[in-house]
mmCIF file of C-alpha atoms in Angstrom:
data_model
loop_
_atom_site.group_PDB
_atom_site.id
_atom_site.type_symbol
_atom_site.label_atom_id
_atom_site.label_comp_id
_atom_site.label_asym_id
_atom_site.label_seq_id
_atom_site.Cartn_x
_atom_site.Cartn_y
_atom_site.Cartn_z
ATOM 1 C CA MET A 797 15.144 -17.114 -0.820
ATOM 2 C CA GLU A 798 13.453 -19.550 -3.928
ATOM 3 C CA GLN A 799 15.336 -18.708 -7.103
ATOM 4 C CA TYR A 800 11.850 -17.427 -8.656
ATOM 5 C CA TYR A 801 11.367 -14.642 -6.188
ATOM 6 C CA ILE A 802 15.218 -13.367 -7.374
ATOM 7 C CA ASP A 803 14.068 -13.879 -10.514
ATOM 8 C CA ALA A 804 11.038 -11.841 -10.166
ATOM 9 C CA LEU A 805 12.898 -9.461 -8.459
ATOM 10 C CA TYR A 806 15.316 -9.114 -10.768
ATOM 11 C CA LEU A 807 12.785 -8.385 -14.055
ATOM 12 C CA VAL A 808 10.702 -6.151 -11.813
ATOM 13 C CA GLY A 809 14.289 -3.644 -11.354
ATOM 14 C CA CYS A 810 14.804 -4.230 -15.013
ATOM 15 C CA ALA A 811 11.561 -2.456 -15.897
ATOM 16 C CA ILE A 812 11.951 0.063 -13.395
ATOM 17 C CA HIS A 813 15.591 1.676 -14.638
ATOM 18 C CA ASN A 814 14.289 0.584 -18.137
ATOM 19 C CA LYS A 815 17.214 -1.447 -18.434
ATOM 20 C CA LYS A 816 17.274 -4.677 -20.894
ATOM 21 C CA ALA A 817 16.517 -8.628 -19.557
ATOM 22 C CA ILE A 818 18.150 -11.599 -19.885
ATOM 23 C CA LEU A 819 16.607 -14.352 -19.475
ATOM 24 C CA ARG A 820 18.270 -17.745 -18.329
ATOM 25 C CA PRO A 821 17.126 -20.769 -20.227
ATOM 26 C CA ASP A 822 15.772 -22.637 -16.584
ATOM 27 C CA MET A 823 13.765 -19.163 -15.557
ATOM 28 C CA ASP A 824 10.736 -20.465 -14.608
ATOM 29 C CA ILE A 825 8.854 -17.426 -16.178
ATOM 30 C CA ALA A 826 5.491 -18.983 -15.422
ATOM 31 C CA ARG A 827 6.107 -18.848 -11.837
ATOM 32 C CA VAL A 828 7.761 -15.628 -11.831
ATOM 33 C CA ILE A 829 4.747 -13.657 -13.474
ATOM 34 C CA ARG A 830 2.394 -15.528 -10.942
ATOM 35 C CA GLU A 831 3.840 -14.008 -8.401
ATOM 36 C CA CYS A 832 4.489 -10.678 -9.786
ATOM 37 C CA TYR A 833 1.342 -10.841 -10.079
ATOM 38 C CA GLY A 834 0.325 -11.272 -5.904
ATOM 39 C CA GLN A 835 3.490 -8.403 -6.029
ATOM 40 C CA SER A 836 1.425 -5.856 -8.275
ATOM 41 C CA CYS A 837 4.257 -6.110 -10.306
ATOM 42 C CA GLU A 838 2.830 -8.340 -13.269
ATOM 43 C CA LEU A 839 2.772 -5.832 -15.644
ATOM 44 C CA LEU A 840 6.436 -4.640 -14.734
ATOM 45 C CA ALA A 841 7.419 -8.082 -15.028
ATOM 46 C CA LEU A 842 5.879 -8.556 -18.205
ATOM 47 C CA SER A 843 7.426 -5.842 -19.830
ATOM 48 C CA ALA A 844 11.365 -7.134 -18.763
ATOM 49 C CA ILE A 845 9.935 -10.383 -20.448
ATOM 50 C CA VAL A 846 8.971 -9.473 -23.658
ATOM 51 C CA SER A 847 11.440 -6.886 -24.451
ATOM 52 C CA ALA A 848 13.984 -9.245 -22.576
ATOM 53 C CA GLU A 849 17.384 -11.307 -24.714
ATOM 54 C CA GLY A 850 16.198 -14.586 -25.160
ATOM 55 C CA SER A 851 12.744 -14.026 -25.084
ATOM 56 C CA ASP A 852 11.436 -15.679 -28.684
ATOM 57 C CA ALA A 853 12.279 -18.464 -26.326
ATOM 58 C CA VAL A 854 9.419 -17.542 -24.072
ATOM 59 C CA GLU A 855 6.683 -19.673 -23.986
ATOM 60 C CA ASN A 856 3.259 -18.043 -25.006
ATOM 61 C CA LEU A 857 5.355 -14.775 -25.820
ATOM 62 C CA SER A 858 2.945 -13.385 -27.958
ATOM 63 C CA ASP A 859 -0.304 -13.860 -25.971
ATOM 64 C CA MET A 860 2.195 -12.383 -23.032
ATOM 65 C CA LYS A 861 2.499 -9.131 -25.617
ATOM 66 C CA THR A 862 -1.335 -9.061 -26.403
ATOM 67 C CA TYR A 863 -2.096 -9.009 -23.103
ATOM 68 C CA LEU A 864 0.516 -6.152 -22.046
ATOM 69 C CA ILE A 865 -0.547 -3.966 -24.715
ATOM 70 C CA LYS A 866 -4.353 -4.488 -23.708
ATOM 71 C CA ARG A 867 -3.659 -3.655 -19.948
ATOM 72 C CA ARG A 868 -1.455 -1.086 -21.073
ATOM 73 C CA VAL A 869 -3.715 1.130 -22.925
ATOM 74 C CA LYS A 870 -6.420 0.231 -20.247
ATOM 75 C CA GLU A 871 -4.391 1.224 -17.173
ATOM 76 C CA THR A 872 -3.421 4.478 -20.190
ATOM 77 C CA VAL A 873 -7.171 4.819 -20.367
ATOM 78 C CA ARG A 874 -8.112 4.738 -17.133
ATOM 79 C CA SER A 875 -4.984 7.534 -16.106
ATOM 80 C CA LEU A 876 -6.956 10.128 -18.407
ATOM 81 C CA ASN A 877 -10.594 9.394 -16.376
ATOM 82 C CA VAL A 878 -8.278 9.946 -13.316
ATOM 83 C CA ASN A 879 -6.870 13.518 -14.679
ATOM 84 C CA LYS A 880 -10.284 14.775 -16.250
ATOM 85 C CA LEU A 881 -11.513 13.858 -12.712
ATOM 86 C CA LEU A 882 -9.041 15.702 -10.801
ATOM 87 C CA GLY A 883 -9.398 18.620 -13.030
ATOM 88 C CA ASP A 884 -13.466 18.624 -12.486
ATOM 89 C CA LEU A 885 -12.741 18.691 -8.687
ATOM 90 C CA GLU A 886 -10.525 21.965 -8.857
ATOM 91 C CA ALA A 887 -13.198 23.849 -11.228
ATOM 92 C CA ALA A 888 -15.827 22.640 -8.830
ATOM 93 C CA GLY A 889 -14.438 24.452 -5.623
ATOM 94 C CA HIS A 890 -12.529 21.609 -4.528
ATOM 95 C CA ARG A 891 -8.772 20.871 -3.476
ATOM 96 C CA PRO A 892 -7.727 17.337 -3.606
ATOM 97 C CA VAL A 893 -4.856 16.474 -2.655
ATOM 98 C CA VAL A 894 -3.136 13.550 -4.433
ATOM 99 C CA ILE A 895 -1.206 11.255 -1.796
ATOM 100 C CA LYS A 896 -0.359 8.234 -4.080
ATOM 101 C CA GLY A 897 -1.611 7.037 -6.996
ATOM 102 C CA ALA A 898 -0.550 9.206 -10.343
ATOM 103 C CA VAL A 899 2.243 10.735 -8.638
ATOM 104 C CA LEU A 900 3.566 7.718 -7.658
ATOM 105 C CA ALA A 901 3.090 6.419 -11.172
ATOM 106 C CA ASP A 902 4.645 9.602 -12.447
ATOM 107 C CA LEU A 903 7.867 7.883 -10.997
ATOM 108 C CA TYR A 904 8.113 5.153 -13.224
ATOM 109 C CA PRO A 905 9.593 4.540 -16.790
ATOM 110 C CA ASP A 906 6.176 4.178 -18.657
ATOM 111 C CA PRO A 907 3.560 5.027 -15.707
ATOM 112 C CA ALA A 908 0.704 2.688 -17.052
ATOM 113 C CA LEU A 909 2.884 -0.028 -16.021
ATOM 114 C CA ARG A 910 2.496 0.822 -12.530
ATOM 115 C CA GLU A 911 -0.966 -1.194 -11.972
ATOM 116 C CA SER A 912 -3.477 0.607 -9.259
ATOM 117 C CA VAL A 913 -6.949 -0.351 -7.796
ATOM 118 C CA ASP A 914 -7.807 2.778 -6.307
ATOM 119 C CA THR A 915 -7.524 6.263 -6.608
ATOM 120 C CA ASP A 916 -6.417 8.275 -2.985
ATOM 121 C CA LEU A 917 -6.985 11.923 -2.146
ATOM 122 C CA PHE A 918 -7.107 13.558 0.821
ATOM 123 C CA PHE A 919 -8.468 16.497 2.353
ATOM 124 C CA VAL A 920 -6.938 18.702 4.673
ATOM 125 C CA HIS A 921 -10.865 19.770 5.910
ATOM 126 C CA THR A 922 -13.165 17.082 6.724
ATOM 127 C CA GLU A 923 -15.742 19.247 5.388
ATOM 128 C CA ASP A 924 -13.814 19.442 2.508
ATOM 129 C CA CYS A 925 -13.809 15.878 2.205
ATOM 130 C CA ASP A 926 -17.543 15.766 2.313
ATOM 131 C CA ALA A 927 -18.147 18.340 -0.447
ATOM 132 C CA ALA A 928 -16.330 16.350 -2.563
ATOM 133 C CA GLU A 929 -17.908 12.824 -1.972
ATOM 134 C CA ALA A 930 -21.557 15.104 -2.638
ATOM 135 C CA TYR A 931 -19.853 16.151 -5.985
ATOM 136 C CA LEU A 932 -19.024 12.492 -7.286
ATOM 137 C CA LEU A 933 -22.519 10.815 -6.451
ATOM 138 C CA GLU A 934 -24.347 13.939 -7.771
ATOM 139 C CA HIS A 935 -22.289 13.357 -11.461
ATOM 140 C CA GLY A 936 -23.056 9.624 -10.920
ATOM 141 C CA GLY A 937 -20.556 7.804 -8.569
ATOM 142 C CA THR A 938 -21.777 4.654 -6.263
ATOM 143 C CA VAL A 939 -20.794 4.745 -2.443
ATOM 144 C CA LYS A 940 -18.913 1.402 -2.031
ATOM 145 C CA GLY A 941 -17.977 0.432 1.800
ATOM 146 C CA LEU A 942 -18.668 2.588 4.757
ATOM 147 C CA LYS A 943 -19.093 6.615 4.565
ATOM 148 C CA ASP A 944 -18.597 8.850 7.367
ATOM 149 C CA THR A 945 -16.241 6.537 8.623
ATOM 150 C CA GLU A 946 -13.049 8.389 10.875
ATOM 151 C CA LYS A 947 -10.397 7.544 7.894
ATOM 152 C CA HIS A 948 -12.096 7.634 4.950
ATOM 153 C CA SER A 949 -15.156 7.235 2.233
ATOM 154 C CA ALA A 950 -15.194 5.173 -1.001
ATOM 155 C CA VAL A 951 -17.001 6.073 -4.317
ATOM 156 C CA GLU A 952 -16.813 4.435 -7.285
ATOM 157 C CA TYR A 953 -17.041 6.104 -10.283
ATOM 158 C CA ALA A 954 -17.689 4.966 -13.735
ATOM 159 C CA GLY A 955 -13.951 5.156 -15.800
ATOM 160 C CA VAL A 956 -11.748 5.752 -13.106
ATOM 161 C CA GLY A 957 -12.636 3.092 -10.349
ATOM 162 C CA MET A 958 -12.577 3.094 -6.713
ATOM 163 C CA VAL A 959 -11.721 6.638 -5.579
ATOM 164 C CA GLU A 960 -11.200 7.401 -1.646
ATOM 165 C CA LEU A 961 -11.361 10.315 -0.159
ATOM 166 C CA HIS A 962 -9.418 10.359 2.934
ATOM 167 C CA ARG A 963 -10.631 12.327 5.882
ATOM 168 C CA ASN A 964 -7.569 10.912 7.816
ATOM 169 C CA LEU A 965 -4.178 9.648 6.871
ATOM 170 C CA TYR A 966 -4.394 7.044 9.050
ATOM 171 C CA ASP A 967 -6.848 5.979 11.274
ATOM 172 C CA GLU A 968 -6.461 6.600 15.406
ATOM 173 C CA ASP A 969 -5.254 3.597 16.712
ATOM 174 C CA PHE A 970 -2.654 3.334 14.185
ATOM 175 C CA ARG A 971 -1.420 7.026 14.819
ATOM 176 C CA LYS A 972 -1.195 5.655 18.424
ATOM 177 C CA LEU A 973 0.412 2.531 18.084
ATOM 178 C CA CYS A 974 2.884 2.904 15.094
ATOM 179 C CA LEU A 975 3.395 6.495 14.849
ATOM 180 C CA LYS A 976 3.553 7.613 18.176
ATOM 181 C CA ASN A 977 1.007 10.482 17.554
ATOM 182 C CA GLU A 978 3.969 11.679 15.235
ATOM 183 C CA GLU A 979 2.261 13.901 12.717
ATOM 184 C CA ILE A 980 2.852 13.065 9.314
ATOM 185 C CA ILE A 981 2.265 16.541 7.525
ATOM 186 C CA CYS A 982 4.877 19.532 8.792
ATOM 187 C CA GLN A 983 5.657 20.655 4.928
ATOM 188 C CA PRO A 984 3.572 23.341 3.151
ATOM 189 C CA LEU A 985 1.551 21.633 0.174
ATOM 190 C CA GLU A 986 2.935 21.526 -3.010
ATOM 191 C CA ARG A 987 1.887 22.024 -6.512
ATOM 192 C CA ILE A 988 3.348 19.767 -9.479
ATOM 193 C CA VAL A 989 2.565 19.228 -12.685
ATOM 194 C CA LEU A 990 2.412 15.297 -13.859
ATOM 195 C CA ARG A 991 4.003 14.182 -17.219
ATOM 196 C CA GLY A 992 0.508 14.520 -18.967
ATOM 197 C CA GLY A 993 0.141 17.710 -18.199
ATOM 198 C CA GLN A 994 -2.110 18.109 -15.501
ATOM 199 C CA PRO A 995 -1.425 20.151 -12.763
ATOM 200 C CA VAL A 996 -2.178 19.198 -9.133
ATOM 201 C CA GLU A 997 -1.529 19.274 -5.451
ATOM 202 C CA THR A 998 0.173 16.621 -3.164
ATOM 203 C CA LEU A 999 2.440 16.182 0.247
ATOM 204 C CA GLY A 1000 5.491 18.610 0.179
ATOM 205 C CA LYS A 1001 8.837 15.694 -0.504
ATOM 206 C CA THR A 1002 9.679 14.422 3.343
ATOM 207 C CA ASP A 1003 5.806 14.034 4.203
ATOM 208 C CA ALA A 1004 5.435 12.245 1.036
ATOM 209 C CA LEU A 1005 8.033 9.871 1.667
ATOM 210 C CA LYS A 1006 6.914 9.557 5.562
ATOM 211 C CA TYR A 1007 3.334 8.764 4.347
ATOM 212 C CA ILE A 1008 4.159 5.834 1.129
ATOM 213 C CA PHE A 1009 6.516 4.498 3.991
ATOM 214 C CA CYS A 1010 4.254 3.917 6.466
ATOM 215 C CA HIS A 1011 1.022 3.150 4.171
ATOM 216 C CA MET A 1012 3.512 -0.306 3.364
ATOM 217 C CA ILE A 1013 4.290 -0.434 7.150
ATOM 218 C CA GLN A 1014 0.646 -0.522 7.639
ATOM 219 C CA HIS A 1015 0.462 -3.301 5.429
ATOM 220 C CA PHE A 1016 3.063 -5.268 6.031
ATOM 221 C CA LEU A 1017 1.785 -5.745 9.684
ATOM 222 C CA PHE A 1018 -1.743 -5.842 9.279
ATOM 223 C CA SER A 1019 -2.675 -6.793 5.860
ATOM 224 C CA ARG A 1020 -0.003 -7.798 2.673
ATOM 225 C CA CYS A 1021 2.757 -5.558 2.016
ATOM 226 C CA ASP A 1022 3.625 -6.143 -1.526
ATOM 227 C CA LEU A 1023 6.676 -5.328 -4.067
ATOM 228 C CA LYS A 1024 4.996 -2.283 -5.797
ATOM 229 C CA GLN A 1025 5.056 -0.471 -2.704
ATOM 230 C CA ILE A 1026 8.726 -0.721 -2.138
ATOM 231 C CA CYS A 1027 9.337 0.058 -5.478
ATOM 232 C CA ASP A 1028 7.301 3.355 -5.194
ATOM 233 C CA ILE A 1029 9.416 3.921 -2.265
ATOM 234 C CA LEU A 1030 12.899 3.488 -3.564
ATOM 235 C CA LEU A 1031 11.558 5.597 -6.458
ATOM 236 C CA TYR A 1032 10.129 8.682 -5.020
ATOM 237 C CA THR A 1033 13.834 8.640 -2.582
ATOM 238 C CA ARG A 1034 15.636 8.546 -6.038
ATOM 239 C CA ARG A 1035 13.922 11.220 -7.893
ATOM 240 C CA ASN A 1036 13.460 13.671 -4.511
ATOM 241 C CA ARG A 1037 16.596 12.987 -3.107
ATOM 242 C CA ASP A 1038 17.933 16.354 -2.942
ATOM 243 C CA GLU A 1039 14.567 17.473 -1.507
ATOM 244 C CA ILE A 1040 13.825 15.614 1.234
ATOM 245 C CA ASP A 1041 14.530 16.744 4.665
ATOM 246 C CA ALA A 1042 17.202 14.045 5.875
ATOM 247 C CA GLY A 1043 16.971 15.474 9.386
ATOM 248 C CA GLU A 1044 13.670 15.675 9.321
ATOM 249 C CA LEU A 1045 13.139 11.992 8.402
ATOM 250 C CA ARG A 1046 15.403 10.513 10.593
ATOM 251 C CA ARG A 1047 13.602 12.226 13.652
ATOM 252 C CA PHE A 1048 10.541 10.737 12.559
ATOM 253 C CA LEU A 1049 11.544 7.440 11.904
ATOM 254 C CA GLU A 1050 13.592 6.948 15.295
ATOM 255 C CA LYS A 1051 10.791 9.076 17.441
ATOM 256 C CA THR A 1052 8.006 6.004 15.493
ATOM 257 C CA GLY A 1053 10.528 3.181 15.961
ATOM 258 C CA CYS A 1054 10.730 2.631 12.113
ATOM 259 C CA LEU A 1055 13.971 3.747 11.244
ATOM 260 C CA ARG A 1056 15.762 -0.266 10.811
ATOM 261 C CA ALA A 1057 12.392 -0.894 9.010
ATOM 262 C CA PHE A 1058 13.497 1.768 6.472
ATOM 263 C CA ASP A 1059 16.528 1.113 6.337
ATOM 264 C CA THR A 1060 15.524 -2.667 5.357
ATOM 265 C CA VAL A 1061 13.481 -1.495 2.586
ATOM 266 C CA VAL A 1062 16.385 0.859 1.290
ATOM 267 C CA GLY A 1063 18.174 -2.005 1.611
ATOM 268 C CA ALA A 1064 15.894 -4.191 -0.608
ATOM 269 C CA GLY A 1065 15.886 -1.791 -3.540
ATOM 270 C CA ILE A 1066 20.285 -2.193 -3.510
ATOM 271 C CA GLU A 1067 20.680 -5.671 -2.826
ATOM 272 C CA TYR A 1068 17.931 -6.967 -5.488
ATOM 273 C CA LEU A 1069 16.762 -4.141 -7.395
ATOM 274 C CA GLY A 1070 19.481 -2.495 -9.110
ATOM 275 C CA PHE A 1071 19.399 1.053 -7.175
ATOM 276 C CA LYS A 1072 22.615 2.057 -6.894
ATOM 277 C CA ALA A 1073 23.468 2.886 -2.814
ATOM 278 C CA GLU A 1074 24.480 6.897 -3.699
ATOM 279 C CA GLU A 1075 21.109 6.881 -5.279
ATOM 280 C CA LEU A 1076 19.150 6.849 -2.520
ATOM 281 C CA LEU A 1077 19.694 7.899 1.143
ATOM 282 C CA PRO A 1078 22.832 6.587 3.757
ATOM 283 C CA VAL A 1079 21.312 3.627 5.684
ATOM 284 C CA GLU A 1080 23.065 0.609 7.731
ATOM 285 C CA TYR A 1081 20.969 -2.294 6.661
ATOM 286 C CA SER A 1082 21.875 -6.286 7.327
ATOM 287 C CA PRO A 1083 21.549 -8.500 4.408
ATOM 288 C CA GLU A 1084 19.927 -11.177 6.407
ATOM 289 C CA THR A 1085 17.193 -9.290 7.362
ATOM 290 C CA VAL A 1086 16.766 -7.606 3.682
ATOM 291 C CA GLU A 1087 16.435 -11.010 2.407
ATOM 292 C CA LEU A 1088 14.280 -12.188 5.221
ATOM 293 C CA PHE A 1089 11.807 -9.490 4.444
ATOM 294 C CA LEU A 1090 11.436 -9.839 0.988
ATOM 295 C CA ALA A 1091 10.673 -13.438 1.618
ATOM 296 C CA ASP A 1092 8.042 -12.294 4.083
ATOM 297 C CA CYS A 1093 6.186 -10.222 1.422
ATOM 298 C CA PHE A 1094 6.501 -12.333 -1.067
ATOM 299 C CA ASN A 1095 4.980 -15.400 1.164
ATOM 300 C CA GLY A 1096 2.403 -13.086 2.646
ATOM 301 C CA CYS A 1097 0.565 -12.152 -0.681
ATOM 302 C CA THR A 1098 1.364 -15.008 -3.043
ATOM 303 C CA LYS A 1099 1.119 -18.037 -0.500
ATOM 304 C CA GLY A 1100 -1.427 -16.270 1.989
ATOM 305 C CA VAL A 1101 0.084 -15.838 5.147
ATOM 306 C CA TRP A 1102 -2.852 -13.910 6.124
ATOM 307 C CA GLY A 1103 -5.252 -16.343 4.696
ATOM 308 C CA GLU A 1104 -6.161 -16.731 0.988
ATOM 309 C CA LYS A 1105 -7.737 -13.554 0.408
ATOM 310 C CA ALA A 1106 -7.339 -11.323 3.374
ATOM 311 C CA ILE A 1107 -6.095 -11.130 6.735
ATOM 312 C CA PRO A 1108 -8.291 -13.055 8.701
ATOM 313 C CA ARG A 1109 -10.533 -11.125 10.781
ATOM 314 C CA GLY A 1110 -9.485 -10.195 14.573
ATOM 315 C CA THR A 1111 -5.656 -9.169 14.339
ATOM 316 C CA GLY A 1112 -7.190 -5.437 15.382
ATOM 317 C CA VAL A 1113 -8.511 -6.863 18.374
ATOM 318 C CA PHE A 1114 -4.583 -7.751 19.777
ATOM 319 C CA SER A 1115 -2.686 -6.063 17.352
ATOM 320 C CA SER A 1116 -1.155 -3.851 20.457
ATOM 321 C CA GLU A 1117 0.686 -6.632 21.735
ATOM 322 C CA LEU A 1118 2.928 -5.478 19.193
ATOM 323 C CA TYR A 1119 3.638 -2.569 20.477
ATOM 324 C CA GLY A 1120 3.269 -3.130 23.742
ATOM 325 C CA GLU A 1121 -0.130 -1.215 24.463
ATOM 326 C CA ARG A 1122 -1.821 -1.671 27.771
ATOM 327 C CA GLY A 1123 -3.924 1.487 28.463
ATOM 328 C CA GLY A 1124 -7.107 1.540 27.035
ATOM 329 C CA ILE A 1125 -7.051 -2.171 25.733
ATOM 330 C CA ILE A 1126 -10.649 -2.885 27.787
ATOM 331 C CA LYS A 1127 -12.177 -0.135 25.504
ATOM 332 C CA ARG A 1128 -10.319 -0.995 22.266
ATOM 333 C CA ILE A 1129 -11.452 -5.104 22.520
ATOM 334 C CA ALA A 1130 -15.122 -3.417 23.115
ATOM 335 C CA ARG A 1131 -15.230 -1.777 20.255
ATOM 336 C CA GLY A 1132 -14.068 -4.312 17.762
ATOM 337 C CA PHE A 1133 -16.866 -6.880 19.651
ATOM 338 C CA PHE A 1134 -19.604 -4.502 19.673
ATOM 339 C CA PRO A 1135 -19.273 -2.066 16.639
ATOM 340 C CA LYS A 1136 -21.769 0.690 15.316
ATOM 341 C CA LYS A 1137 -24.515 -0.353 13.445
ATOM 342 C CA ARG A 1138 -23.134 0.980 10.202
ATOM 343 C CA MET A 1139 -20.132 -1.160 10.049
ATOM 344 C CA LEU A 1140 -22.245 -4.539 11.199
ATOM 345 C CA VAL A 1141 -24.365 -4.203 7.955
ATOM 346 C CA ASP A 1142 -21.122 -3.952 6.130
ATOM 347 C CA LEU A 1143 -20.281 -7.055 7.375
ATOM 348 C CA TYR A 1144 -23.282 -8.934 8.056
ATOM 349 C CA PRO A 1145 -26.103 -6.864 5.589
ATOM 350 C CA TYR A 1146 -29.375 -9.260 6.973
ATOM 351 C CA CYS A 1147 -29.111 -7.026 10.190
ATOM 352 C CA GLU A 1148 -29.623 -3.332 8.026
ATOM 353 C CA LYS A 1149 -33.803 -4.600 7.543
ATOM 354 C CA ASN A 1150 -34.361 -6.088 10.903
ATOM 355 C CA PRO A 1151 -32.915 -3.889 13.787
ATOM 356 C CA LEU A 1152 -34.308 -6.879 15.966
ATOM 357 C CA LEU A 1153 -31.303 -8.992 14.486
ATOM 358 C CA LEU A 1154 -28.459 -6.442 15.638
ATOM 359 C CA PRO A 1155 -27.822 -8.783 19.063
ATOM 360 C CA ALA A 1156 -27.287 -11.908 16.154
ATOM 361 C CA ALA A 1157 -24.560 -9.533 13.954
ATOM 362 C CA TRP A 1158 -22.833 -8.920 17.112
ATOM 363 C CA ALA A 1159 -22.634 -12.431 18.177
ATOM 364 C CA ASN A 1160 -21.449 -13.537 14.935
ATOM 365 C CA ASN A 1161 -18.773 -10.718 14.483
ATOM 366 C CA ILE A 1162 -17.300 -11.970 18.773
ATOM 367 C CA PHE A 1163 -17.480 -15.673 16.788
ATOM 368 C CA ASP A 1164 -15.176 -14.306 13.262
ATOM 369 C CA LEU A 1165 -13.309 -11.950 15.430
ATOM 370 C CA ALA A 1166 -12.324 -15.469 17.924
ATOM 371 C CA LYS A 1167 -11.640 -17.579 15.020
ATOM 372 C CA GLY A 1168 -9.029 -14.797 13.322
ATOM 373 C CA VAL A 1169 -7.552 -14.112 16.912
ATOM 374 C CA MET A 1170 -6.722 -17.557 16.937
ATOM 375 C CA ALA A 1171 -5.699 -17.812 13.569
ATOM 376 C CA ASN A 1172 -3.395 -15.217 13.569
ATOM 377 C CA ARG A 1173 -1.638 -15.567 17.046
ATOM 378 C CA GLY A 1174 0.633 -18.316 15.847
ATOM 379 C CA LYS A 1175 1.155 -16.167 12.214
ATOM 380 C CA TYR A 1176 2.296 -13.498 14.270
ATOM 381 C CA GLY A 1177 4.638 -15.858 16.396
ATOM 382 C CA ASP A 1178 6.360 -16.983 12.988
ATOM 383 C CA ARG A 1179 7.465 -13.828 12.315
ATOM 384 C CA GLU A 1180 8.549 -12.840 15.346
ATOM 385 C CA PRO A 1181 12.203 -12.862 14.640
ATOM 386 C CA LEU A 1182 11.976 -10.331 11.842
ATOM 387 C CA LEU A 1183 9.840 -8.104 13.488
ATOM 388 C CA LYS A 1184 12.466 -7.800 15.797
ATOM 389 C CA ARG A 1185 14.890 -7.742 13.713
ATOM 390 C CA MET A 1186 13.303 -4.282 11.833
ATOM 391 C CA ASP A 1187 12.989 -3.368 15.495
ATOM 392 C CA LEU A 1188 9.250 -3.210 14.886
ATOM 393 C CA ILE A 1189 8.599 -4.921 18.430
#
């Protein structure tokens, strides 16, 4: 693994443990910050740098401090607005379940250092989700992305940003292929009070760990996994170690084939992020696999293993190869090639106004999918040794 990756992990580790970092004269600070930006950990790295021993020698230190202050203020204001939104929703009779965001930010020494791009809310009943969406739209929100999809709707809300209203925690394909139809939610929901005093409803301790881990795995396999997601898992495990049902978690991980992957993530915390083994759950991991996993995360996020902006389209059509799925593949491909109009409109807006252009949009979609499949086949091949090490194929 490159030295600037190791330095990035060290600085982020110092930040999440509230430990004073020591900067080496040969540390490539600019490169480290760039890598951490790709890992959604830029603020954590900057916080460690500006408060580190030897920081006086850092070029543009004053600019870094100013930028960090501005970003922390922005994140703090956004957090206050999110808390108000949660309170307003509950006061209006809606019961959002906070599944990431504010609950995970509370795990960090300074919650404002955990960067967030959206607010994820889950609703046990579809009708509650629909009602909450209608409430947000009535109070100034605007629809972003697709409505009435299987998984969630997205609403842009002033002062908060993107709010994702989840009808399901995962889509049907991921539940079937990765989770083997295992249920995430087995415990009663919990009522907790955030550091700022806002009471919220969230998942039970074991269920929450299952969810944030599987969310990371979904990104790792099909999109991009970043260091922030790894830190979330480790900090959540440490905070709630004694309340997590280790037996149920292991059963779930073994059933879904993710036990070795979970052990690898915990190993990353022990080997590179300053966690003590006794703070976390007992695991067995390979240091070599841990290094390959972290290098893959850095490369995928910053250098673009999956493309400069996002994963090339087409992966979903053949990703069942990862899990050896056979039944239903024709239906799966047909759904990818000929999606419903509401999905095509999001991808190819020209077909919205003129229904006669629907066949053209399908043709456009097939062409893009074909390109994505060809691009991704080679990339899956490059990752195959790591995926086998982690028992994901």
